[in-house]
Coordinates of C-alpha atoms in Angstrom, one line a residue:
X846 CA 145.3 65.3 108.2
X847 CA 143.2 68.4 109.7
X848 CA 145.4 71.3 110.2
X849 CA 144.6 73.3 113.2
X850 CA 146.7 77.0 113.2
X851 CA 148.2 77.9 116.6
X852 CA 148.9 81.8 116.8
X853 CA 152.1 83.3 119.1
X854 CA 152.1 86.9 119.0
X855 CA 155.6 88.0 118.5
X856 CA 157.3 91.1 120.5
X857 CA 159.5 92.1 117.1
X858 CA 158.1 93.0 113.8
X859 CA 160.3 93.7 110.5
X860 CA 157.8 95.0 107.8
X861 CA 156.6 98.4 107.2
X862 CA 153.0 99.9 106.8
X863 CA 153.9 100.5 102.9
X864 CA 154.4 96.9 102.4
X865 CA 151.1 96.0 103.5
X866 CA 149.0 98.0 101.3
X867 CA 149.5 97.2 97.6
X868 CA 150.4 99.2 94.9
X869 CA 146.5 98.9 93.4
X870 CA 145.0 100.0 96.1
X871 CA 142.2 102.4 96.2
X872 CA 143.1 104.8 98.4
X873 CA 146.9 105.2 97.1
X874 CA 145.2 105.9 93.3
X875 CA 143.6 108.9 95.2
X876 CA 147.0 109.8 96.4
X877 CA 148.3 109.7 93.4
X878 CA 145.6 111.6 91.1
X879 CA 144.5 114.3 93.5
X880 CA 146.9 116.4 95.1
X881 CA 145.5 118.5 98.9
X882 CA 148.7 120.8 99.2
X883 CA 146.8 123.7 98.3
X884 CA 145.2 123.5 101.4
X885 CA 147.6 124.3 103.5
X886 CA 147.5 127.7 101.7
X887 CA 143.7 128.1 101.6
X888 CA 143.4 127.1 105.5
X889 CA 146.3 129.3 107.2
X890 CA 144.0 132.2 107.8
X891 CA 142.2 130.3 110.5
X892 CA 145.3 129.0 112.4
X893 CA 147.3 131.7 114.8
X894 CA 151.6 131.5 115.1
X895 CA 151.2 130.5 118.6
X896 CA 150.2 127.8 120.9
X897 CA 149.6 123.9 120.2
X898 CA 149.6 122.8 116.7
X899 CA 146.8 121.7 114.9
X900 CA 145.4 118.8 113.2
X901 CA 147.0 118.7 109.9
X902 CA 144.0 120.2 107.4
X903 CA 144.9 117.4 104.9
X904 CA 144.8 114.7 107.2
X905 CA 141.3 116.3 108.6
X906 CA 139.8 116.5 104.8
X907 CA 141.4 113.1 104.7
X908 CA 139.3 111.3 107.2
X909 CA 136.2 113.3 106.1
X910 CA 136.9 112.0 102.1
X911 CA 137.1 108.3 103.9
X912 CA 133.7 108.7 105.8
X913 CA 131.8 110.1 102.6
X914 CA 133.1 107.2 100.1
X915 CA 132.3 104.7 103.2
X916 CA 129.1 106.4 104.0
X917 CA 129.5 106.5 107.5
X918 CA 128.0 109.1 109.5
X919 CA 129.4 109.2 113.0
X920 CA 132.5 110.8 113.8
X921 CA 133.1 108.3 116.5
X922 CA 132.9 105.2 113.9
X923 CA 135.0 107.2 111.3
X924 CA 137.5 107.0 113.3
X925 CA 137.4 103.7 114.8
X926 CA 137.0 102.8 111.0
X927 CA 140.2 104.7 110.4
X928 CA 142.0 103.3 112.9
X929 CA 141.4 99.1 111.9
X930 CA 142.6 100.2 108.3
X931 CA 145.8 99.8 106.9
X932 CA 145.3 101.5 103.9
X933 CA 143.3 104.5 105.4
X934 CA 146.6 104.7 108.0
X935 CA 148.9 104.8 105.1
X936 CA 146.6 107.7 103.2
X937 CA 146.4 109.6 106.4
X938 CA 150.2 109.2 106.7
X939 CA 149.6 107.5 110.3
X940 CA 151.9 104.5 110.9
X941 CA 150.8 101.5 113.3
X942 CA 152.0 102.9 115.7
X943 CA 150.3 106.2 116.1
X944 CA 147.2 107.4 117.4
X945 CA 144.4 108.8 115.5
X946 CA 143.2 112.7 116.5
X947 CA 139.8 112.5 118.8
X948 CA 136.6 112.6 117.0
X949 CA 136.1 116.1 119.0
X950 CA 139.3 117.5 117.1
X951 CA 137.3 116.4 113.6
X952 CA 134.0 118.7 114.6
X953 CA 135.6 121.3 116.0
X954 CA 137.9 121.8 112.9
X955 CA 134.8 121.5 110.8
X956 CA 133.3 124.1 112.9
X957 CA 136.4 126.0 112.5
X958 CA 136.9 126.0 108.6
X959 CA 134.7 128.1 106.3
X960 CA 132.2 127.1 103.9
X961 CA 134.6 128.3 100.8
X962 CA 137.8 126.1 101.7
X963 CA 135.3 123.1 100.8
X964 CA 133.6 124.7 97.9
X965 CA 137.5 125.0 96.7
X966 CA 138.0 121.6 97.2
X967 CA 134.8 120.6 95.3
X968 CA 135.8 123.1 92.5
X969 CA 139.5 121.0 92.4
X970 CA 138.0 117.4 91.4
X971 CA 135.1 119.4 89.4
X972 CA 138.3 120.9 87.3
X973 CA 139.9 117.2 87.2
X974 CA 136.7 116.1 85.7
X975 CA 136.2 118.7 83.1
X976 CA 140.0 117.8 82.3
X977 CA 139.6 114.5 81.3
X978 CA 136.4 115.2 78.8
X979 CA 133.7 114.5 81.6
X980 CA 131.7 117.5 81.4
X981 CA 130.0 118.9 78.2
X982 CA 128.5 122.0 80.0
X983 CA 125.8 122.0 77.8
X984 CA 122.6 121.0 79.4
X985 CA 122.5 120.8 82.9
X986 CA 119.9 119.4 85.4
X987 CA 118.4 120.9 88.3
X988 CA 117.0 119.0 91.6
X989 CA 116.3 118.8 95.3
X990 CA 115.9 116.5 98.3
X991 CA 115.2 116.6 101.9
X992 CA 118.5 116.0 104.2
X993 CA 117.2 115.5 107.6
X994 CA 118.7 118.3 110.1
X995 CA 120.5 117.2 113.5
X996 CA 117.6 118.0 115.3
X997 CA 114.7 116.5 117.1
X998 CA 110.9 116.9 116.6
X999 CA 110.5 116.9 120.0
X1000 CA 113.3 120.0 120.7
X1001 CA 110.1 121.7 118.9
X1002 CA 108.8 124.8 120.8
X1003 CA 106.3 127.3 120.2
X1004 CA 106.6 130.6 118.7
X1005 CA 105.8 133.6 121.1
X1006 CA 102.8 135.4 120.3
X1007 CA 103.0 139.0 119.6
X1008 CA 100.7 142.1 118.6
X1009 CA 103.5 144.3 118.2
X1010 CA 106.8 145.9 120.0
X1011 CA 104.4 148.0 122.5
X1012 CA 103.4 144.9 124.0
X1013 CA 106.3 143.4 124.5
X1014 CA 107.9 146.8 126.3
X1015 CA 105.0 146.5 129.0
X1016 CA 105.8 143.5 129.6
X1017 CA 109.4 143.8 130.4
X1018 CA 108.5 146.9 132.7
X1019 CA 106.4 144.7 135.0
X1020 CA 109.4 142.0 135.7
X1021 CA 106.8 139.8 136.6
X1022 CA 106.9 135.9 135.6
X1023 CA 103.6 135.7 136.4
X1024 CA 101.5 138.9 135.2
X1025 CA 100.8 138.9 131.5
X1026 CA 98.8 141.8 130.0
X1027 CA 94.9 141.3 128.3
X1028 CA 96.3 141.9 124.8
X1029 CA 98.7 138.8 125.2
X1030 CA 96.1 136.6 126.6
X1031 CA 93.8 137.1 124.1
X1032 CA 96.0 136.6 121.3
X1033 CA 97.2 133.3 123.1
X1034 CA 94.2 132.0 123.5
X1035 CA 92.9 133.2 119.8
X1036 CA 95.6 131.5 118.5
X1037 CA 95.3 128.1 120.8
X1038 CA 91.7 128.4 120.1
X1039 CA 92.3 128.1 115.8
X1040 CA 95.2 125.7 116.6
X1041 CA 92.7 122.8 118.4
X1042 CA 90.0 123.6 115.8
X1043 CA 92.4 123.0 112.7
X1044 CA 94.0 119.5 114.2
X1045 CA 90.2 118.2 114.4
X1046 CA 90.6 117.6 110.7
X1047 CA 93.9 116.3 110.6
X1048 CA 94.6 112.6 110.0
X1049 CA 95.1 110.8 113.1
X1050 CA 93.7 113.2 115.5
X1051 CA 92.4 112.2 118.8
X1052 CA 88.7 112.3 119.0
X1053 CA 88.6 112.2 122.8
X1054 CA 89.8 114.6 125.4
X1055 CA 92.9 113.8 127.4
X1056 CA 94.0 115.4 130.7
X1057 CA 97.3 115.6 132.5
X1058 CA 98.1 115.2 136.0
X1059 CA 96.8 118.8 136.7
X1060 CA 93.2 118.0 135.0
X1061 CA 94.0 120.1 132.4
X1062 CA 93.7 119.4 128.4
X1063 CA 96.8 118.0 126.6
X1064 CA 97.0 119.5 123.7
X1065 CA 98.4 117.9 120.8
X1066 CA 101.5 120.4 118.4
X1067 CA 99.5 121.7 115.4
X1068 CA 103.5 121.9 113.6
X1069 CA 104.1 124.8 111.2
X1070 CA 107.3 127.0 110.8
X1071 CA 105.0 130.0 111.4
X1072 CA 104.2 128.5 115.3
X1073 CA 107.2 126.6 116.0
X1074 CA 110.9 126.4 115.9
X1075 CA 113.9 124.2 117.3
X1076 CA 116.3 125.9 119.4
X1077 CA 118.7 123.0 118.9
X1078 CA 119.1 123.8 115.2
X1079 CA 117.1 127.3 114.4
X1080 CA 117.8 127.4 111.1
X1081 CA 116.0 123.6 110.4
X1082 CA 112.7 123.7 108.9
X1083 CA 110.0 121.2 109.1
X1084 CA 108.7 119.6 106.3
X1085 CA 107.2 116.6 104.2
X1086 CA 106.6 115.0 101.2
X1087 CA 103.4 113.1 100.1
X1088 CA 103.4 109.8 102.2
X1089 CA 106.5 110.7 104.7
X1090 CA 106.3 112.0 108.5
X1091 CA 106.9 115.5 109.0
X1092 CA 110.6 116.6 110.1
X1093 CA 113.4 119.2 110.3
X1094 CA 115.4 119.3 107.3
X1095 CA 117.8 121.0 104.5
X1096 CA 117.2 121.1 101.1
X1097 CA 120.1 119.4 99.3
X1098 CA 120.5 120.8 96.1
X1099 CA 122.1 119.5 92.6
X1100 CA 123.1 120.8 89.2
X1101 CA 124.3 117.7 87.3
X1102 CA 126.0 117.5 83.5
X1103 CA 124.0 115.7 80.9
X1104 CA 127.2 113.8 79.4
X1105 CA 128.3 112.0 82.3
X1106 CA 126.1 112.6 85.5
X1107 CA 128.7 115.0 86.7
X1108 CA 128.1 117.0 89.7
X1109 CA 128.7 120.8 89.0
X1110 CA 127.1 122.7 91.4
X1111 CA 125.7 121.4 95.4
X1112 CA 124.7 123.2 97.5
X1113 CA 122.4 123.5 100.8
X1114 CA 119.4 125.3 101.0
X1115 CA 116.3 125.8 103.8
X1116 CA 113.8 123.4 103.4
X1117 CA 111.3 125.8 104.5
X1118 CA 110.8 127.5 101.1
X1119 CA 109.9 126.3 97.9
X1120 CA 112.7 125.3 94.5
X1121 CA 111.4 128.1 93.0
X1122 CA 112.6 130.6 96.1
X1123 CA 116.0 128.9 95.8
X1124 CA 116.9 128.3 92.6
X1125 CA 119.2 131.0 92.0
X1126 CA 121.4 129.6 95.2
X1127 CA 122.2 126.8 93.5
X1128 CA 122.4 128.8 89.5
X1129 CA 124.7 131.5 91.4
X1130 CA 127.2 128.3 92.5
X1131 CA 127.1 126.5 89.2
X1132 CA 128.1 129.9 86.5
X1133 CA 130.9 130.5 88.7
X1134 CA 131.8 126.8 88.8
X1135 CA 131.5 126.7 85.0
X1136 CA 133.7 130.2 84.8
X1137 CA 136.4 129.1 86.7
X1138 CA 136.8 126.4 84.3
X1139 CA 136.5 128.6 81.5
X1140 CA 133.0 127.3 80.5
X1141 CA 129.1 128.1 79.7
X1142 CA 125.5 126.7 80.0
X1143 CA 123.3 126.8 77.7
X1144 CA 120.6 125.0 78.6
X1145 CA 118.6 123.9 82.2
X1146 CA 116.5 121.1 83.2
X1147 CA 114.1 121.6 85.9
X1148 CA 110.9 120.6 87.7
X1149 CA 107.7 122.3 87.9
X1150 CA 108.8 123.1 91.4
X1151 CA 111.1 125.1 90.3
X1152 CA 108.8 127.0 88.7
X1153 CA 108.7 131.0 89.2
X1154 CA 108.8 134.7 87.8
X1155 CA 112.3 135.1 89.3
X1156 CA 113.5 131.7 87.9
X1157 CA 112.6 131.9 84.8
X1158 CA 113.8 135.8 84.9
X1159 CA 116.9 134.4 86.0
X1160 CA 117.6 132.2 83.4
X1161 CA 116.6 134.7 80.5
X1162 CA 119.0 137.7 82.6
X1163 CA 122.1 135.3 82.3
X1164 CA 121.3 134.5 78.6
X1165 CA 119.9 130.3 79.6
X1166 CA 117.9 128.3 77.7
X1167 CA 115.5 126.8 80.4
X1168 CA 113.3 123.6 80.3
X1169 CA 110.8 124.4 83.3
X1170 CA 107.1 123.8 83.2
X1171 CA 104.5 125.9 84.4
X1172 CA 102.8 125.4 87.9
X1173 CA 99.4 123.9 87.6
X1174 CA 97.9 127.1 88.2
X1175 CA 99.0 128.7 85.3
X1176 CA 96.4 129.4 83.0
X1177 CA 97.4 130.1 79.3
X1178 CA 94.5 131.7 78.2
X1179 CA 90.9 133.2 80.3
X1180 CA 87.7 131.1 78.7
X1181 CA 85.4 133.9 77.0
X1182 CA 88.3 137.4 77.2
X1183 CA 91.1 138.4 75.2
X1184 CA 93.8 139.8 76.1
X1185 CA 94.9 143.4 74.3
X1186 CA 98.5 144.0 74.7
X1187 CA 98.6 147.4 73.5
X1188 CA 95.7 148.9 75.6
X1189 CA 96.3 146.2 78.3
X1190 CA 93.3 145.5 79.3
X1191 CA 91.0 142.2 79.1
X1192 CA 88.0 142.3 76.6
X1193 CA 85.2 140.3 77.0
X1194 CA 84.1 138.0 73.6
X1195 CA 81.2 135.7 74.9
X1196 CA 78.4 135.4 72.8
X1197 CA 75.2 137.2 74.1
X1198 CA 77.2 139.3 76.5
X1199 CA 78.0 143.4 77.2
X1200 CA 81.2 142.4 75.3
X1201 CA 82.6 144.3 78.8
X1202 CA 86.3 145.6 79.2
X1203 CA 88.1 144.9 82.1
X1204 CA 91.5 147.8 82.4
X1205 CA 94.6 147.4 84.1
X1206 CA 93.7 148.9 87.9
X1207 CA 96.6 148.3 90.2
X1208 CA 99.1 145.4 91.4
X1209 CA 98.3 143.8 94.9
X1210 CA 99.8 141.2 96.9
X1211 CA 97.9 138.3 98.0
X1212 CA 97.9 136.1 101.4
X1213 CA 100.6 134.4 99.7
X1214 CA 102.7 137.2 99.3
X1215 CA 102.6 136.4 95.7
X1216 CA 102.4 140.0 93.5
X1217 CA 99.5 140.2 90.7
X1218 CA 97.9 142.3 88.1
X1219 CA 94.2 143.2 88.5
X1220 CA 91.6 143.6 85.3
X1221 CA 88.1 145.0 86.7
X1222 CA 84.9 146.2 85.0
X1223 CA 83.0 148.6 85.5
X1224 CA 79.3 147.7 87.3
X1225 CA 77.7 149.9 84.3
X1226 CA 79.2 147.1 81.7
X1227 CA 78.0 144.0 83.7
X1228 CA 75.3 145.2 85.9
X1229 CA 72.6 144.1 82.8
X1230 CA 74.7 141.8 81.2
X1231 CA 72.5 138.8 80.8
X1232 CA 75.3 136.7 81.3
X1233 CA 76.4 138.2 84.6
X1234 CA 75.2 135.6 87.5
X1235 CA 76.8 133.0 85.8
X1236 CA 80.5 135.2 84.6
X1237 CA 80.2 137.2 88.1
X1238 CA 78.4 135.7 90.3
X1239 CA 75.2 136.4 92.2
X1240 CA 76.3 139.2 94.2
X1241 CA 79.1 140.8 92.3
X1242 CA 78.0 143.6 89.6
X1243 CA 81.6 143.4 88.2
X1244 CA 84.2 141.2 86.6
X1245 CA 87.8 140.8 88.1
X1246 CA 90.6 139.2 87.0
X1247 CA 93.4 138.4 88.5
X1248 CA 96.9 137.4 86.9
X1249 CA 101.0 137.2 88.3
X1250 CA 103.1 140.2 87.2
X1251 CA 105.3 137.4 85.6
X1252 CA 103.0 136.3 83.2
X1253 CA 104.8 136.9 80.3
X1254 CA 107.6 134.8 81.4
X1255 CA 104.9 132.4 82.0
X1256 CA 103.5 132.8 78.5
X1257 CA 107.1 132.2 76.9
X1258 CA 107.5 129.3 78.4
X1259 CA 104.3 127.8 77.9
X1260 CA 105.0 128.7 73.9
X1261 CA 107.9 127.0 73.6
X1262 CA 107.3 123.5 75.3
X1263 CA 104.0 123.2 73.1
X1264 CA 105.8 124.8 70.2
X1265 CA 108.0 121.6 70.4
X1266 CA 106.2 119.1 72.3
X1267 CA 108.4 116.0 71.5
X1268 CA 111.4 117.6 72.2
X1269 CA 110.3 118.7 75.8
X1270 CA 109.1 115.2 76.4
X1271 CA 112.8 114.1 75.7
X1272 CA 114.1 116.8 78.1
X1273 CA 111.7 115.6 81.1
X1274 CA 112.9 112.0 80.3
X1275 CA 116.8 113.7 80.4
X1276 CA 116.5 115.8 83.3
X1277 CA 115.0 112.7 85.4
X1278 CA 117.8 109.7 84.4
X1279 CA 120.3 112.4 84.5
X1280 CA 119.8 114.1 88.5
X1281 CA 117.5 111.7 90.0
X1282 CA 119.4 108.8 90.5
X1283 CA 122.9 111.1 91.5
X1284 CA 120.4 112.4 94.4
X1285 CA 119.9 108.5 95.2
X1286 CA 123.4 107.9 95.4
X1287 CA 124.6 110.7 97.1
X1288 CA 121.5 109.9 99.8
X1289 CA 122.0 106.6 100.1
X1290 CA 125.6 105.7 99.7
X1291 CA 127.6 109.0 100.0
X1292 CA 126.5 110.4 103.7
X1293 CA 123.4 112.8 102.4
X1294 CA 121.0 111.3 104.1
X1295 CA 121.2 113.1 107.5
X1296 CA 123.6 115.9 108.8
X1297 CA 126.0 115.1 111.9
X1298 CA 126.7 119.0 112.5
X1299 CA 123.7 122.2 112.8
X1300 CA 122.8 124.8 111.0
X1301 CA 122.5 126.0 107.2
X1302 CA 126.4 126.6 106.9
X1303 CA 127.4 123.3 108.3
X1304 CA 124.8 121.6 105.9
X1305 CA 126.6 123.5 103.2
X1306 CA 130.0 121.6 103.8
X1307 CA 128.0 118.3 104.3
X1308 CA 126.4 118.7 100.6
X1309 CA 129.7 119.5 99.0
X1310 CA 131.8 116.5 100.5
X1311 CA 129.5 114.4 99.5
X1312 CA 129.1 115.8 96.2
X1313 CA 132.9 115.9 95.1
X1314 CA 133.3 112.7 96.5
X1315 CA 131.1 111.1 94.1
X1316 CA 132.7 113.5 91.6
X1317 CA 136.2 111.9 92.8
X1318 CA 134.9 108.3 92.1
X1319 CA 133.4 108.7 88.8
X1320 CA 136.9 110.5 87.6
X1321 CA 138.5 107.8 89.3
X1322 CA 136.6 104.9 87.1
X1323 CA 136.4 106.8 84.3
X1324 CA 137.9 105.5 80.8
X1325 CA 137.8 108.4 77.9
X1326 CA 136.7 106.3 74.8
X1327 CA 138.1 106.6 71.0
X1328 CA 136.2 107.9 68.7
X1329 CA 134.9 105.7 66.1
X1330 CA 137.1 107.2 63.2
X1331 CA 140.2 106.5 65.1
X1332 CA 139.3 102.7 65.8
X1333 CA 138.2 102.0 62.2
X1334 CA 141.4 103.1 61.2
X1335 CA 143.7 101.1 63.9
X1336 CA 141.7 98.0 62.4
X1337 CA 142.8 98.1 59.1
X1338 CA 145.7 96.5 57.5
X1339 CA 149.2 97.8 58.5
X1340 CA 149.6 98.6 54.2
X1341 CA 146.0 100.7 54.0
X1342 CA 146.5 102.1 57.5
X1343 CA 149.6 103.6 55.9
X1344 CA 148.1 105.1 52.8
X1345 CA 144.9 106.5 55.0
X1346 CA 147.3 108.3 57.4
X1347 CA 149.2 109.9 54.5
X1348 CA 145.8 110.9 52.8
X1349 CA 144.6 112.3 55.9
X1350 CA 147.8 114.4 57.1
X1351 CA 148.7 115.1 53.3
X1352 CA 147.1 118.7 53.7
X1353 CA 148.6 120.0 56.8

């Protein structure tokens, strides 16, 4: 016969929210293995002895640690997440009947608390991990990804244009809205000018003229961080990858074990700059990471993007082993000149040449801001060198060349990956399975992919809870394994397992 169930709420109840959860579940092994008292300690400085209490800070980090392992983003869903689930209510330590804090009290509480009561809970799992045998701290890997920033591309304004301060004081003595003086105009309208003529080769650009309700040109954003900014979240960048719209972001940055895909240092960086200008942001987290738990690196695993004079002087300052190719404009050697380390000074070897020398003359800084050595001839060496219109070209009565003031670094590093090449080839394969798929995880299943709060601090928290929380699940599933001595010997025979343990404790 078809059953049909009939439901009668009742008015009485006699069971208890510790009944309902059971003794496996997920969230009471978390209890269990990681302790939050310590914050208590770590958060009092930001609480006063008067007025209303507070959220409790362990039930705040609480909620956060369930919206990271849930991956969800809102405040507002977290806790109507938190509110449906029994087990969440019994971590939190809210019974059924009790309500929930606001989602305001969670953003203003993330506002409240700094940047290093997080990194200390990150540092608590990362010391849970290294206790159990999950971190080797031998070779670590080094990577990036965009995190898009709480901001629109339409909060996008542009940049004021200024020739210098004395401008900008006439201005402000003429308390006019509607005067502005010929230098600014001109500048504006230089700098509109350069704008329409570099969007004409951009993809996508209109190729006829539109006009607003005014008869006036619309002119579409030529985006840059030099011309624009967002006042919703100043501290945003935009940027892009090959194949992907242009938005704000933060650089969301990893340093991950080699043994067992271990987090050990996360951080948040601008996206604005390139790996190489933040590498030691993320290098400065990690070694104190690794001395807190009584540990070194020796080695690094990194990207050409991370490439740099000041990372790779980084690495050989704090005594690390790094695995970092050269940019593609590195050149290892100059095609027909030698280069004379004790006179320093290039010497030129072509055949049928002046056999010219080119002397050290001074370091400059180029429209890059990037600083370089210069090697220039003298016009008597090449002005007759029959070779010269094709070596100097059909003007120039000189050679010039032009070099970083980190070449050297460059030069050691270029020796030892082709010193070695089967060896680096194993490290780019190492760095990549190691890093690359923790930033997928973290992205797409641990709350990276976008920030719900602004600005570089608040991006800094965001990286590190998600971080230790995958830390927190990996500790959680794993298993230390016996070595393969030990299980040999627990499958012999009771009689020769007996005579191998006295042979093999006989000597102590």
């Amino acid at each position: 016969m078809q059953g049909k169930k009939d439901f009668t709420p009742q008015l009485f109840y006699d069971l208890s929210l510790d009944r309902l959860v059971p003794s496996d579940n997920y969230y009471r092994i978390i209890q269990r293995e990681l302790s939050f008292d310590f914050l208590y300690k770590s958060t009092a400085k930001y609480y006063g002895t008067e007025g209303q209490k507070s959220i409790d800070p362990v039930v705040f980090f609480k909620i956060l640690l369930v919206g990271y392992l849930n991956n969800i983003n809102s405040d507002r869903a977290l806790i109507r997440f938190c509110s449906n689930c029994l087990d969440v209510r019994l971590f939190l330590g809210y019974d059924l009947n009790e309500d929930l804090p606001w989602h305001s009290t969670i953003s203003r509480t993330r506002q409240l608390l700094g940047e290093e009561v997080f990194l200390e809970l990150f540092r608590k799992v990362l010391s849970l991990c290294v206790n159990k045998g999950m971190v080797q701290g031998r070779r670590q890997a080094v990577d990036s990804a965009f995190i898009k920033a709480n901001a629109s591309m339409d909060s996008l304004v542009e940049k004021e244009v200024l020739e210098d301060a004395s401008v900008y004081v006439n201005e402000l003595e003429e308390h006019s809205d509607y005067k502005v003086t010929s230098t600014r105009k001109k500048l504006v309208e230089q700098h509109h000018q350069w704008k329409k003529e570099e969007f004409k080769a951009m993809p996508g650009a209109r190729k006829s003229v539109q006009l607003n309700e005014d008869g006036q040109e619309i002119r579409p954003k030529f985006l840059s961080n030099h011309t624009h900014y967002s006042p919703t979240d100043p501290e945003a960048k935009i940027s892009t990858k090959p194949g992907k719209p242009r938005q704000l972001n933060y650089a969301g940055q990893l340093a991950v074990d080699d043994k067992h895909h271990v987090i050990t240092g996360a951080c948040a960086s601008t996206a604005g700059s390139k790996d190489s200008a933040i590498f030691a942001e993320i290098m400065n987290q990690t070694l104190a990471n690794f001395e807190s738990n009584n540990m070194q690196i020796d080695q690094v695993l990194a990207d050409a993007g991370y490439s740099s004079g000041e990372s790779l002087g980084y690495c050989e300052a704090h005594g690390i082993d790094a695995y970092i190719p050269n940019f593609g404009q590195y050149k290892p050697e100059r095609e027909g000149f030698v280069f004379n380390r004790e006179l320093n000074q290039y010497e030129c070897i072509k055949e049928g040449g002046n056999r010219a020398i080119l002397p050290f003359k001074r370091i400059l800084t180029d429209s890059k801001g990037y600083q370089k050595k210069s090697y220039r001839s003298s016009e008597k060496s090449c002005t007759n060198c029959p070779l010269r219109q094709s070596c100097c070209g059909k003007v120039t009565k000189f050679k010039k060349l032009e070099e970083s003031i980190h070449k050297p670094l460059y030069d050691r590093m270029h020796e030892k990956i082709t010193k070695n090449k089967r060896y680096f080839k194993k490290m780019v394969k190492r760095r990549s399975s190691t890093v690359e798929p923790v930033l997928g995880t973290l992205i797409n299943h641990h709350n990276m992919k976008r920030i719900n709060s602004r600005g570089k601090t608040q991006a800094n928290k965001h990286v590190l809870f998600s971080a230790l929380c995958y830390n927190l699940k990996k500790y959680l599933k794993f298993t230390p394994k016996k070595s393969k001595l030990f299980a040999q010997i627990c499958a012999l025979p009771i009689r020769k397992h007996n005579l191998l343990k006295t042979e093999l404790f006989s000597h102590n």
